[in-house]
């Protein structure tokens, strides 16, 4: 069964952020909103873990700093969710592009 790029992206993020499995069926925008809620919690209570996830996902230190320091306070979680989503989506697309067609 082929998964959509959004579903594959969700699956990459699901483990790190303890997202519910049913959220894989959400549209991209809804999945990002769900992710941003978890990130908002982590910003307040699990900041070190959030930073570790960002580095493991390879968000990029400059991108992360820009979001943390330049985003409006009520937008930080959403901006970070979008950035993480887009980074994982990019990985999915690169894997599809370079994987052997079988």
Coordinates of C-alpha atoms in Angstrom, one line a residue:
X1 CA 0.0 0.0 0.0
X2 CA 1.4 3.4 -1.0
X3 CA 1.2 6.1 1.5
X4 CA 0.9 9.8 0.5
X5 CA 3.8 12.1 1.2
X6 CA 1.8 13.6 4.0
X7 CA 1.2 10.2 5.6
X8 CA 4.9 9.3 5.3
X9 CA 5.8 12.7 6.8
X10 CA 3.4 12.1 9.7
X11 CA 4.8 8.7 10.4
X12 CA 8.4 10.1 10.6
X13 CA 7.2 12.7 13.2
X14 CA 4.8 10.5 15.1
X15 CA 7.3 8.6 17.2
X16 CA 9.3 11.6 18.3
X17 CA 6.2 13.6 19.3
X18 CA 3.9 10.8 20.6
X19 CA 1.2 11.7 18.1
X20 CA -1.9 9.5 18.0
X21 CA -2.0 7.0 15.2
X22 CA -5.4 8.2 13.9
X23 CA -3.8 11.6 13.2
X24 CA -2.1 10.0 10.2
X25 CA -5.5 10.3 8.4
X26 CA -5.6 14.1 8.9
X27 CA -4.9 16.5 6.1
X28 CA -1.5 18.2 6.2
X29 CA -2.8 21.4 7.8
X30 CA -4.6 19.5 10.5
X31 CA -1.6 17.3 11.2
X32 CA 0.6 20.4 11.6
X33 CA -2.0 21.9 14.0
X34 CA -1.9 18.7 16.1
X35 CA 1.9 18.7 16.0
X36 CA 2.0 22.4 17.1
X37 CA -0.1 21.5 20.2
X38 CA 2.5 18.9 21.3
X39 CA 5.3 21.3 20.5
X40 CA 3.7 24.1 22.6
X41 CA 3.6 21.7 25.5
X42 CA 7.2 20.7 25.0
X43 CA 8.3 24.4 24.7
X44 CA 7.0 24.8 28.3
X45 CA 7.8 21.5 29.9
X46 CA 10.3 19.4 27.8
X47 CA 12.4 22.0 26.0
X48 CA 15.6 20.0 26.1
X49 CA 13.9 17.0 24.5
X50 CA 12.4 19.3 21.9
X51 CA 15.8 20.6 21.0
X52 CA 17.2 17.1 20.7
X53 CA 14.4 16.1 18.3
X54 CA 15.0 19.2 16.2
X55 CA 18.7 18.4 15.9
X56 CA 18.0 14.7 15.2
X57 CA 15.6 15.7 12.5
X58 CA 18.3 18.1 11.2
X59 CA 16.2 21.2 11.2
X60 CA 19.2 23.3 11.2
X61 CA 20.5 25.4 14.1
X62 CA 20.0 28.7 12.3
X63 CA 16.4 27.9 11.3
X64 CA 15.7 26.8 14.9
X65 CA 17.2 29.9 16.4
X66 CA 15.3 32.2 13.9
X67 CA 12.0 30.6 14.9
X68 CA 12.7 30.7 18.6
X69 CA 13.9 34.3 18.6
X70 CA 12.0 36.0 15.8
X71 CA 8.5 34.4 15.7
X72 CA 5.7 36.0 17.7
X73 CA 5.4 34.2 21.0
X74 CA 2.0 32.8 20.1
X75 CA 3.3 31.6 16.8
X76 CA 6.5 29.8 17.9
X77 CA 4.9 26.4 18.2
X78 CA 3.1 26.6 14.9
X79 CA 6.2 27.9 13.1
X80 CA 8.3 25.2 14.5
X81 CA 5.7 22.6 13.6
X82 CA 5.7 23.8 10.0
X83 CA 9.4 23.8 9.8
X84 CA 9.7 20.3 11.2
X85 CA 6.9 19.1 9.0
X86 CA 8.6 20.6 5.9
X87 CA 12.0 19.1 6.8
X88 CA 10.6 15.6 7.2
X89 CA 8.5 16.1 4.0
X90 CA 11.6 17.1 2.2
X91 CA 13.3 13.8 3.4
X92 CA 10.3 11.8 2.1
X93 CA 10.5 13.4 -1.3
X94 CA 14.3 12.9 -1.5
X95 CA 14.0 9.2 -0.6
X96 CA 11.3 8.8 -3.3
X97 CA 13.4 10.5 -5.9
X98 CA 16.5 8.4 -5.2
X99 CA 15.0 5.1 -4.3
X100 CA 15.0 2.4 -7.0
X101 CA 11.7 2.1 -8.8
X102 CA 10.5 -1.3 -8.1

